[in-house]
Amino acid sequence: MTNTNFCTEVKSVKELFKSLNVETVVVELDVIERGQELRQALSARVGRTSVPQVFISGQHIGGCDDTHRARDDGLLAKLLKGHDYDYDLIVIGGGSGGLAASKEAVKYNKKVAVLDFVVPTPLGTAWGLGGTCVNVGCIPKKLMHTAALIGQTLKDAPHYGWNIPGDCPGVKEFAITSDDLFSLPYCPGKTLVIGASYVALECAGFLRGLGLDVTVMVRSILLRGFDQEMAEKAGQYMAEEGVKFLRPSIPQRIQQLESGAPGRLLVTAKRTDNNQEFSEEYNTVLFAIGRDPCTDTIGLENAGVLKEKNGKLATISEKTNVDNIYAVGDILYGKLELTPVAIEAGVLLARRLFGGSNVECDYINVPTTVFTPLEYGACGYTEEQAVQTFGEQNIEERLLGFHYLGPNAGEVTQLVGLSLKMKATKADLDALIGIHPTCAEVFTTLDVTKRSGLAPDLKSCCG
């Protein structure tokens, strides 16, 4: 860098490189011998005599403004890094988290490559970029959930004075399960759903809502990782709506009795409490027991990346045990498998890598909803987690968790996440004026605790 030491622009450039922890070599033209000759040589090379002029590894950057612009558009960081590589960021997986990180990195003028491949299911179902959510998860699942809710609304319509004609033959030849069944060209008929995840219960719920005979086979508890009292209430409501439960049971074998669309299948299962076997005939069997990570097939062992027993990656701030290898999304060990979480983690990771940020993803105060027939919204700690983390007696009335079972749970729960992040208290809820008449206004008038043993009886809505 050639400069006149007292110049304010020189000081600005010095401060810039100091903030980047970069050592500089300063050539003061008005101090050294032959300074005038160097100024003439500078003019001959870059066509300028003004100072400062900045060079990095022999490459001319320009003056003060040019240097700051190079910092803003990422050129400065690239020159200072000095590594020889093809890409600034390589993302393995074209799901929500990977795409979010990729798009955020591009904002910093980084060269990004996304490697995506979907292993087809045994029936051949596959999809492109976007991951589970937009292709065979949240979006088509919510569409079918909405279809079931509309069907329930039509069923209730006569009680509100609407005369709705009956369905034409073949209208109900539509169903949905996981991956394959999102694109089934025929009605699945009598369906057995194996699993107790939110995917299993959501699919079972809306299939029943669409008029199908549905059974759910459960090994142990419902909705592992969610508040168990609320999970049981959600399951109880499903049973009241006609969903049958086989619990605790696990499948033993499936035999095809007749091919077709749908065909006929004989499922033999065993109760895990008494080892008694039993059989039942179904048209469709859906496994909804979760997804295995693909970490065994992408060569992570070649890089020395450590995996948990289930194949997922344990990270600290999304960083694996190997430098420059990070992970976001469903592949993270012990984190929520939700599209918005993956997007947030991907964006924040890219900002930390390339934007100088230090903001990390909050994996605790995440609002989510299980779209069972009676929807279940949750955010923050479950009751079990709160007791384990803070103890039963440390009551400060700060909101640690929120759990709601009722209509429109997603809409009710969304902004509760902000309340938890802002460390709102019971007093803050009490001071909030509710919207009347709504389900959510009940949280502004809570006055019965669970440990009191009292029943939360309904009150007058007018005071």
Short mmCIF file of C-alpha atoms in Angstrom, two decimals:
data_model
loop_
_atom_site.label_atom_id
_atom_site.label_comp_id
_atom_site.label_asym_id
_atom_site.label_seq_id
_atom_site.Cartn_x
_atom_site.Cartn_y
_atom_site.Cartn_z
CA MET A 1 0.00 0.00 0.00
CA THR A 2 1.48 3.36 -1.00
CA ASN A 3 0.33 6.27 1.06
CA THR A 4 0.83 9.58 2.71
CA ASN A 5 0.56 8.73 6.41
CA PHE A 6 -1.56 11.67 7.55
CA CYS A 7 -4.26 11.15 4.90
CA THR A 8 -7.74 10.29 6.33
CA GLU A 9 -8.39 7.84 3.48
CA VAL A 10 -5.18 6.04 4.36
CA LYS A 11 -6.34 5.73 7.95
CA SER A 12 -9.69 4.37 6.74
CA VAL A 13 -7.97 1.67 4.67
CA LYS A 14 -5.66 0.78 7.57
CA GLU A 15 -8.66 0.38 9.89
CA LEU A 16 -10.39 -1.82 7.31
CA PHE A 17 -7.50 -4.29 7.13
CA LYS A 18 -7.07 -4.15 10.90
CA SER A 19 -10.71 -5.19 11.37
CA LEU A 20 -10.01 -8.16 9.08
CA ASN A 21 -6.90 -9.12 11.10
CA VAL A 22 -4.72 -8.67 8.01
CA GLU A 23 -1.16 -7.42 8.29
CA THR A 24 -0.18 -4.69 5.82
CA VAL A 25 3.06 -3.35 4.42
CA VAL A 26 2.97 0.45 4.22
CA VAL A 27 5.11 2.45 1.78
CA GLU A 28 5.06 6.15 2.73
CA LEU A 29 6.02 8.04 -0.43
CA ASP A 30 6.64 11.34 1.29
CA VAL A 31 9.05 9.74 3.79
CA ILE A 32 11.21 7.23 1.93
CA GLU A 33 14.04 8.09 -0.42
CA ARG A 34 13.16 8.09 -4.11
CA GLY A 35 9.52 8.51 -3.16
CA GLN A 36 8.92 10.76 -6.16
CA GLU A 37 10.31 8.10 -8.53
CA LEU A 38 7.99 5.51 -7.02
CA ARG A 39 5.04 7.86 -7.47
CA GLN A 40 5.91 8.21 -11.16
CA ALA A 41 6.25 4.42 -11.48
CA LEU A 42 2.88 4.06 -9.78
CA SER A 43 1.34 6.45 -12.27
CA ALA A 44 2.83 4.54 -15.17
CA ARG A 45 1.46 1.22 -13.88
CA VAL A 46 -2.06 2.09 -12.74
CA GLY A 47 -2.61 5.49 -14.31
CA ARG A 48 -3.04 7.21 -10.94
CA THR A 49 -0.88 9.36 -8.70
CA SER A 50 -3.37 9.81 -5.86
CA VAL A 51 -2.89 7.92 -2.64
CA PRO A 52 -3.59 5.51 -1.10
CA GLN A 53 -3.29 2.75 -3.68
CA VAL A 54 -3.79 -0.81 -2.47
CA PHE A 55 -2.19 -3.98 -3.84
CA ILE A 56 -2.86 -7.56 -2.71
CA SER A 57 -0.43 -10.21 -3.87
CA GLY A 58 0.61 -7.89 -6.68
CA GLN A 59 -2.96 -7.26 -7.85
CA HIS A 60 -4.02 -3.63 -7.89
CA ILE A 61 -7.25 -2.99 -5.98
CA GLY A 62 -7.45 0.80 -6.17
CA GLY A 63 -7.95 3.61 -3.73
CA CYS A 64 -9.91 3.89 -0.50
CA ASP A 65 -13.39 3.65 -2.03
CA ASP A 66 -12.30 0.81 -4.35
CA THR A 67 -10.97 -1.17 -1.38
CA HIS A 68 -14.19 -0.78 0.62
CA ARG A 69 -16.23 -1.83 -2.42
CA ALA A 70 -14.01 -4.89 -2.83
CA ARG A 71 -14.75 -5.76 0.78
CA ASP A 72 -18.52 -5.38 0.28
CA ASP A 73 -18.72 -7.49 -2.89
CA GLY A 74 -16.54 -10.31 -1.51
CA LEU A 75 -13.52 -9.74 -3.80
CA LEU A 76 -11.31 -8.70 -0.90
CA ALA A 77 -12.06 -11.84 1.10
CA LYS A 78 -11.36 -14.01 -1.93
CA LEU A 79 -8.00 -12.39 -2.59
CA LEU A 80 -6.97 -12.48 1.05
CA LYS A 81 -7.96 -16.11 1.46
CA GLY A 82 -5.72 -17.06 -1.40
CA HIS A 83 -6.80 -20.73 -1.63
CA ASP A 84 -7.02 -22.60 -4.91
CA TYR A 85 -10.40 -24.30 -5.03
CA ASP A 86 -13.31 -24.81 -7.40
CA TYR A 87 -16.13 -23.76 -5.07
CA ASP A 88 -16.55 -21.68 -1.94
CA LEU A 89 -19.34 -23.94 -0.72
CA ILE A 90 -20.40 -27.45 -1.72
CA VAL A 91 -23.82 -28.52 -0.47
CA ILE A 92 -24.71 -32.22 -0.41
CA GLY A 93 -28.49 -32.49 -0.53
CA GLY A 94 -31.03 -30.30 -2.33
CA GLY A 95 -33.49 -30.10 0.57
CA SER A 96 -34.70 -27.01 2.36
CA GLY A 97 -31.62 -26.52 4.53
CA GLY A 98 -29.15 -27.06 1.69
CA LEU A 99 -30.97 -24.74 -0.71
CA ALA A 100 -31.35 -22.06 1.97
CA ALA A 101 -27.62 -22.13 2.75
CA SER A 102 -26.79 -22.11 -0.96
CA LYS A 103 -28.94 -19.10 -1.78
CA GLU A 104 -27.64 -17.18 1.23
CA ALA A 105 -24.02 -17.89 0.26
CA VAL A 106 -24.66 -16.64 -3.29
CA LYS A 107 -25.68 -13.29 -1.79
CA TYR A 108 -22.06 -12.98 -0.67
CA ASN A 109 -20.85 -13.65 -4.25
CA LYS A 110 -19.73 -17.17 -3.36
CA LYS A 111 -19.47 -19.93 -5.94
CA VAL A 112 -21.77 -22.73 -4.81
CA ALA A 113 -22.45 -26.27 -6.02
CA VAL A 114 -25.48 -28.29 -4.92
CA LEU A 115 -25.27 -32.08 -5.22
CA ASP A 116 -28.70 -33.70 -5.05
CA PHE A 117 -29.93 -37.22 -5.66
CA VAL A 118 -33.08 -38.96 -4.48
CA VAL A 119 -32.94 -42.72 -4.01
CA PRO A 120 -36.21 -44.04 -5.51
CA THR A 121 -38.54 -46.00 -3.26
CA PRO A 122 -39.11 -49.68 -4.04
CA LEU A 123 -42.08 -48.59 -6.17
CA GLY A 124 -39.88 -46.18 -8.12
CA THR A 125 -41.10 -42.88 -6.68
CA ALA A 126 -38.53 -40.09 -6.90
CA TRP A 127 -38.49 -36.29 -7.10
CA GLY A 128 -36.24 -33.34 -7.80
CA LEU A 129 -34.90 -30.39 -5.84
CA GLY A 130 -36.73 -29.23 -2.76
CA GLY A 131 -36.48 -32.21 -0.45
CA THR A 132 -39.27 -33.97 1.35
CA CYS A 133 -41.41 -30.97 2.25
CA VAL A 134 -42.49 -29.62 -1.12
CA ASN A 135 -42.49 -32.97 -2.91
CA VAL A 136 -43.74 -35.72 -0.60
CA GLY A 137 -44.12 -34.07 2.81
CA CYS A 138 -45.55 -30.90 4.30
CA ILE A 139 -47.15 -29.35 1.21
CA PRO A 140 -49.05 -32.32 -0.31
CA LYS A 141 -49.83 -33.54 3.21
CA LYS A 142 -51.39 -30.17 4.14
CA LEU A 143 -53.37 -30.21 0.88
CA MET A 144 -54.89 -33.56 1.81
CA HIS A 145 -55.45 -32.43 5.40
CA THR A 146 -57.32 -29.42 4.01
CA ALA A 147 -59.35 -31.70 1.74
CA ALA A 148 -60.38 -33.76 4.78
CA LEU A 149 -61.33 -30.61 6.72
CA ILE A 150 -63.44 -29.42 3.80
CA GLY A 151 -65.15 -32.81 3.79
CA GLN A 152 -65.93 -32.44 7.50
CA THR A 153 -67.26 -28.93 6.86
CA LEU A 154 -69.57 -30.27 4.16
CA LYS A 155 -70.74 -32.96 6.58
CA ASP A 156 -71.59 -30.31 9.17
CA ALA A 157 -73.09 -27.89 6.64
CA PRO A 158 -76.76 -29.00 7.01
CA HIS A 159 -76.65 -28.02 10.71
CA TYR A 160 -75.90 -24.46 9.58
CA GLY A 161 -78.67 -24.28 7.00
CA TRP A 162 -76.74 -25.39 3.91
CA ASN A 163 -78.12 -28.17 1.71
CA ILE A 164 -75.11 -29.96 0.17
CA PRO A 165 -75.81 -32.67 -2.42
CA GLY A 166 -74.16 -36.06 -1.92
CA ASP A 167 -70.97 -37.16 -3.61
CA CYS A 168 -71.04 -38.64 -7.10
CA PRO A 169 -69.65 -42.18 -7.52
CA GLY A 170 -65.85 -42.17 -7.72
CA VAL A 171 -65.34 -38.79 -6.04
CA LYS A 172 -63.63 -40.39 -3.10
CA GLU A 173 -61.15 -42.32 -5.26
CA PHE A 174 -58.30 -40.22 -3.79
CA ALA A 175 -55.93 -40.87 -0.95
CA ILE A 176 -52.47 -40.00 0.29
CA THR A 177 -49.79 -41.49 2.46
CA SER A 178 -46.05 -40.99 2.51
CA ASP A 179 -43.88 -40.65 -0.64
CA ASP A 180 -45.49 -43.17 -3.04
CA LEU A 181 -49.08 -42.60 -2.06
CA PHE A 182 -48.86 -38.87 -2.68
CA SER A 183 -49.04 -39.81 -6.36
CA LEU A 184 -51.21 -42.95 -6.20
CA PRO A 185 -53.63 -43.08 -9.17
CA TYR A 186 -56.19 -45.05 -7.17
CA CYS A 187 -57.91 -45.03 -3.77
CA PRO A 188 -55.86 -47.01 -1.20
CA GLY A 189 -58.97 -48.49 0.37
CA LYS A 190 -58.73 -50.07 3.81
CA THR A 191 -55.37 -48.81 5.06
CA LEU A 192 -52.98 -49.87 7.80
CA VAL A 193 -50.54 -47.14 8.91
CA ILE A 194 -47.52 -48.49 10.75
CA GLY A 195 -45.83 -45.94 13.01
CA ALA A 196 -46.65 -43.29 15.58
CA SER A 197 -44.76 -40.28 14.21
CA TYR A 198 -46.51 -37.06 13.27
CA VAL A 199 -46.43 -38.24 9.63
CA ALA A 200 -48.19 -41.48 10.59
CA LEU A 201 -50.90 -39.79 12.65
CA GLU A 202 -51.44 -36.97 10.16
CA CYS A 203 -51.84 -39.38 7.25
CA ALA A 204 -54.11 -41.67 9.26
CA GLY A 205 -56.17 -38.67 10.34
CA PHE A 206 -56.88 -37.24 6.94
CA LEU A 207 -57.35 -40.65 5.31
CA ARG A 208 -60.07 -41.30 7.89
CA GLY A 209 -61.42 -37.79 7.26
CA LEU A 210 -61.70 -38.67 3.57
CA GLY A 211 -63.90 -41.62 4.50
CA LEU A 212 -61.45 -44.56 4.53
CA ASP A 213 -61.18 -47.43 7.00
CA VAL A 214 -57.90 -46.67 8.77
CA THR A 215 -55.90 -48.51 11.44
CA VAL A 216 -52.68 -47.34 13.09
CA MET A 217 -50.20 -49.90 14.43
CA VAL A 218 -48.10 -48.44 17.27
CA ARG A 219 -45.09 -50.08 18.94
CA SER A 220 -45.13 -47.95 22.10
CA ILE A 221 -45.88 -44.21 22.53
CA LEU A 222 -47.43 -41.66 20.22
CA LEU A 223 -45.46 -38.67 18.90
CA ARG A 224 -42.12 -39.38 20.55
CA GLY A 225 -40.45 -36.10 21.51
CA PHE A 226 -43.74 -34.25 21.99
CA ASP A 227 -45.57 -33.62 25.26
CA GLN A 228 -47.02 -37.04 26.09
CA GLU A 229 -50.19 -35.83 27.78
CA MET A 230 -51.09 -33.85 24.66
CA ALA A 231 -50.03 -36.69 22.36
CA GLU A 232 -52.37 -39.09 24.14
CA LYS A 233 -55.25 -36.61 23.91
CA ALA A 234 -54.64 -36.23 20.17
CA GLY A 235 -54.72 -40.02 19.77
CA GLN A 236 -57.87 -40.29 21.89
CA TYR A 237 -59.66 -37.80 19.63
CA MET A 238 -58.58 -39.75 16.54
CA ALA A 239 -60.03 -42.91 18.07
CA GLU A 240 -63.31 -41.11 18.73
CA GLU A 241 -63.36 -40.10 15.06
CA GLY A 242 -63.09 -43.74 13.97
CA VAL A 243 -59.34 -44.39 13.63
CA LYS A 244 -58.53 -47.81 15.09
CA PHE A 245 -55.29 -48.36 17.04
CA LEU A 246 -53.32 -51.61 17.46
CA ARG A 247 -51.11 -50.94 20.45
CA PRO A 248 -48.56 -52.09 21.48
CA SER A 249 -47.94 -54.09 18.32
CA ILE A 250 -45.34 -54.63 15.63
CA PRO A 251 -45.74 -56.16 12.16
CA GLN A 252 -44.39 -59.63 11.52
CA ARG A 253 -45.09 -60.34 7.85
CA ILE A 254 -47.18 -59.13 4.92
CA GLN A 255 -48.65 -61.55 2.33
CA GLN A 256 -50.26 -60.59 -0.94
CA LEU A 257 -53.65 -62.22 -1.38
CA GLU A 258 -54.64 -60.45 -4.59
CA SER A 259 -52.92 -57.91 -6.85
CA GLY A 260 -54.78 -54.86 -8.01
CA ALA A 261 -55.25 -51.17 -7.58
CA PRO A 262 -55.56 -51.54 -4.69
CA GLY A 263 -54.93 -55.20 -4.01
CA ARG A 264 -55.52 -57.34 -0.93
CA LEU A 265 -52.84 -57.85 1.72
CA LEU A 266 -52.76 -60.08 4.79
CA VAL A 267 -50.81 -58.51 7.65
CA THR A 268 -49.65 -60.66 10.53
CA ALA A 269 -48.56 -58.76 13.64
CA LYS A 270 -47.60 -59.43 17.24
CA ARG A 271 -48.57 -57.68 20.43
CA THR A 272 -45.44 -56.74 22.36
CA ASP A 273 -47.11 -57.03 25.78
CA ASN A 274 -48.07 -60.72 25.48
CA ASN A 275 -46.42 -61.93 22.21
CA GLN A 276 -49.82 -62.93 20.82
CA GLU A 277 -49.98 -62.99 17.01
CA PHE A 278 -52.99 -61.85 15.01
CA SER A 279 -53.83 -61.21 11.35
CA GLU A 280 -55.99 -58.72 9.46
CA GLU A 281 -56.65 -58.02 5.79
CA TYR A 282 -55.99 -54.56 4.27
CA ASN A 283 -55.86 -53.00 0.82
CA THR A 284 -52.84 -50.77 1.55
CA VAL A 285 -50.08 -50.83 4.14
CA LEU A 286 -48.17 -47.62 4.81
CA PHE A 287 -44.92 -47.51 6.74
CA ALA A 288 -44.45 -44.14 8.42
CA ILE A 289 -41.65 -44.94 10.85
CA GLY A 290 -39.20 -42.21 9.83
CA ARG A 291 -36.46 -41.74 7.27
CA ASP A 292 -32.94 -43.11 7.40
CA PRO A 293 -30.11 -40.64 6.72
CA CYS A 294 -28.01 -41.26 3.61
CA THR A 295 -24.71 -40.78 5.43
CA ASP A 296 -23.52 -44.31 4.66
CA THR A 297 -23.48 -43.70 0.92
CA ILE A 298 -21.70 -40.36 0.41
CA GLY A 299 -18.20 -41.17 1.64
CA LEU A 300 -18.18 -39.30 4.94
CA GLU A 301 -15.86 -41.93 6.38
CA ASN A 302 -13.24 -40.89 3.82
CA ALA A 303 -13.19 -37.43 5.38
CA GLY A 304 -13.24 -38.76 8.93
CA VAL A 305 -16.68 -37.39 9.83
CA LEU A 306 -18.09 -39.10 12.93
CA LYS A 307 -21.68 -40.37 12.93
CA GLU A 308 -24.10 -41.42 15.63
CA LYS A 309 -25.47 -44.98 15.74
CA ASN A 310 -28.52 -43.95 13.72
CA GLY A 311 -26.32 -42.39 11.04
CA LYS A 312 -27.07 -38.80 11.95
CA LEU A 313 -24.39 -36.20 12.60
CA ALA A 314 -23.69 -34.67 16.00
CA THR A 315 -22.56 -31.08 15.54
CA ILE A 316 -21.70 -27.98 17.51
CA SER A 317 -23.19 -24.92 15.83
CA GLU A 318 -23.77 -27.12 12.74
CA LYS A 319 -20.02 -27.92 12.57
CA THR A 320 -18.96 -31.57 12.42
CA ASN A 321 -15.75 -32.91 13.93
CA VAL A 322 -13.95 -32.15 10.64
CA ASP A 323 -13.01 -28.61 9.67
CA ASN A 324 -14.99 -27.07 6.79
CA ILE A 325 -17.68 -29.79 6.87
CA TYR A 326 -21.03 -28.65 8.26
CA ALA A 327 -24.53 -30.11 8.42
CA VAL A 328 -28.03 -28.63 8.58
CA GLY A 329 -31.52 -30.06 8.33
CA ASP A 330 -32.97 -33.47 9.14
CA ILE A 331 -29.51 -35.08 9.21
CA LEU A 332 -28.63 -33.37 12.52
CA TYR A 333 -28.64 -35.61 15.58
CA GLY A 334 -31.18 -34.67 18.24
CA LYS A 335 -32.69 -31.74 16.32
CA LEU A 336 -36.21 -31.15 14.99
CA GLU A 337 -36.85 -32.49 11.49
CA LEU A 338 -38.76 -29.47 10.20
CA THR A 339 -38.39 -27.52 6.96
CA PRO A 340 -38.44 -24.02 8.56
CA VAL A 341 -35.74 -25.15 11.02
CA ALA A 342 -33.53 -26.38 8.16
CA ILE A 343 -34.03 -23.12 6.26
CA GLU A 344 -33.18 -20.96 9.28
CA ALA A 345 -30.12 -23.05 10.13
CA GLY A 346 -28.89 -22.96 6.53
CA VAL A 347 -29.27 -19.19 6.22
CA LEU A 348 -27.58 -18.51 9.56
CA LEU A 349 -24.73 -20.90 8.76
CA ALA A 350 -24.04 -19.14 5.45
CA ARG A 351 -24.05 -15.78 7.22
CA ARG A 352 -21.56 -17.03 9.81
CA LEU A 353 -19.30 -18.52 7.13
CA PHE A 354 -19.33 -15.61 4.71
CA GLY A 355 -21.00 -12.59 6.32
CA GLY A 356 -19.18 -12.15 9.59
CA SER A 357 -22.27 -13.02 11.66
CA ASN A 358 -22.22 -14.94 14.94
CA VAL A 359 -25.97 -15.63 15.21
CA GLU A 360 -26.82 -19.31 15.73
CA CYS A 361 -30.06 -21.22 15.25
CA ASP A 362 -32.40 -21.56 18.24
CA TYR A 363 -33.51 -25.20 18.27
CA ILE A 364 -35.62 -24.89 21.44
CA ASN A 365 -38.22 -22.19 20.79
CA VAL A 366 -39.49 -23.63 17.51
CA PRO A 367 -43.25 -23.47 16.87
CA THR A 368 -44.63 -26.53 15.12
CA THR A 369 -47.99 -28.17 14.51
CA VAL A 370 -49.09 -31.77 14.06
CA PHE A 371 -52.01 -31.71 11.61
CA THR A 372 -54.02 -34.50 13.19
CA PRO A 373 -57.85 -34.26 12.99
CA LEU A 374 -57.73 -32.19 16.19
CA GLU A 375 -54.57 -30.20 15.52
CA TYR A 376 -51.75 -30.06 18.06
CA GLY A 377 -49.52 -26.97 18.23
CA ALA A 378 -46.36 -26.90 20.34
CA CYS A 379 -43.41 -24.64 21.01
CA GLY A 380 -40.52 -24.77 23.47
CA TYR A 381 -40.13 -27.39 26.17
CA THR A 382 -42.50 -30.28 26.81
CA GLU A 383 -43.62 -30.69 30.41
CA GLU A 384 -41.22 -33.61 30.81
CA GLN A 385 -38.30 -31.63 29.38
CA ALA A 386 -39.05 -28.57 31.52
CA VAL A 387 -39.09 -30.59 34.74
CA GLN A 388 -35.87 -32.36 33.76
CA THR A 389 -34.13 -29.09 32.84
CA PHE A 390 -35.37 -26.68 35.51
CA GLY A 391 -36.87 -28.89 38.24
CA GLU A 392 -40.43 -29.03 39.56
CA GLN A 393 -40.06 -26.33 42.20
CA ASN A 394 -38.23 -23.56 40.33
CA ILE A 395 -41.38 -21.72 39.31
CA GLU A 396 -40.73 -18.21 37.98
CA GLU A 397 -43.81 -18.05 35.71
CA ARG A 398 -41.70 -17.48 32.60
CA LEU A 399 -43.13 -19.24 29.54
CA LEU A 400 -40.99 -22.31 28.84
CA GLY A 401 -43.35 -24.26 26.61
CA PHE A 402 -46.70 -23.95 24.87
CA HIS A 403 -49.01 -26.82 23.94
CA TYR A 404 -52.41 -26.41 22.32
CA LEU A 405 -54.86 -29.03 21.07
CA GLY A 406 -57.66 -27.52 19.02
CA PRO A 407 -58.74 -25.93 15.74
CA ASN A 408 -56.23 -23.95 13.66
CA ALA A 409 -53.33 -24.90 15.93
CA GLY A 410 -50.73 -23.67 13.44
CA GLU A 411 -52.26 -20.18 13.32
CA VAL A 412 -52.59 -20.06 17.11
CA THR A 413 -49.06 -21.29 17.81
CA GLN A 414 -47.03 -19.31 15.26
CA LEU A 415 -46.40 -16.10 17.21
CA VAL A 416 -46.11 -17.93 20.53
CA GLY A 417 -42.58 -18.77 19.45
CA LEU A 418 -41.77 -15.06 19.59
CA SER A 419 -43.23 -14.83 23.10
CA LEU A 420 -40.96 -17.64 24.27
CA LYS A 421 -37.90 -16.12 22.59
CA MET A 422 -38.66 -12.78 24.27
CA LYS A 423 -38.95 -14.56 27.66
CA ALA A 424 -42.58 -13.60 28.19
CA THR A 425 -44.24 -14.45 31.52
CA LYS A 426 -47.65 -15.50 32.76
CA ALA A 427 -48.21 -11.86 33.76
CA ASP A 428 -47.62 -10.83 30.14
CA LEU A 429 -50.33 -13.24 29.00
CA ASP A 430 -52.69 -11.94 31.67
CA ALA A 431 -52.09 -8.37 30.48
CA LEU A 432 -52.83 -9.26 26.85
CA ILE A 433 -56.30 -8.45 25.52
CA GLY A 434 -57.76 -11.39 23.63
CA ILE A 435 -59.63 -11.38 20.33
CA HIS A 436 -63.23 -12.45 20.92
CA PRO A 437 -64.57 -14.93 20.00
CA THR A 438 -61.49 -17.07 19.27
CA CYS A 439 -59.91 -20.21 20.65
CA ALA A 440 -56.64 -18.41 21.30
CA GLU A 441 -58.17 -15.90 23.72
CA VAL A 442 -58.29 -18.63 26.38
CA PHE A 443 -54.55 -18.12 26.95
CA THR A 444 -55.21 -14.59 28.19
CA THR A 445 -57.46 -15.84 31.01
CA LEU A 446 -55.71 -18.95 32.37
CA ASP A 447 -56.14 -19.29 36.14
CA VAL A 448 -56.04 -23.04 36.92
CA THR A 449 -52.75 -24.90 37.35
CA LYS A 450 -52.34 -28.61 36.68
CA ARG A 451 -50.87 -29.31 40.12
CA SER A 452 -53.91 -27.73 41.82
CA GLY A 453 -56.04 -30.66 40.69
CA LEU A 454 -58.92 -28.31 39.86
CA ALA A 455 -60.93 -28.67 36.67
CA PRO A 456 -60.56 -25.85 34.14
CA ASP A 457 -64.32 -25.31 33.94
CA LEU A 458 -65.78 -23.16 31.23
CA LYS A 459 -66.59 -19.60 32.20
CA SER A 460 -68.92 -17.01 30.87
CA CYS A 461 -67.50 -15.40 27.74
CA CYS A 462 -68.68 -11.96 28.83
CA GLY A 463 -66.85 -11.45 32.11
#
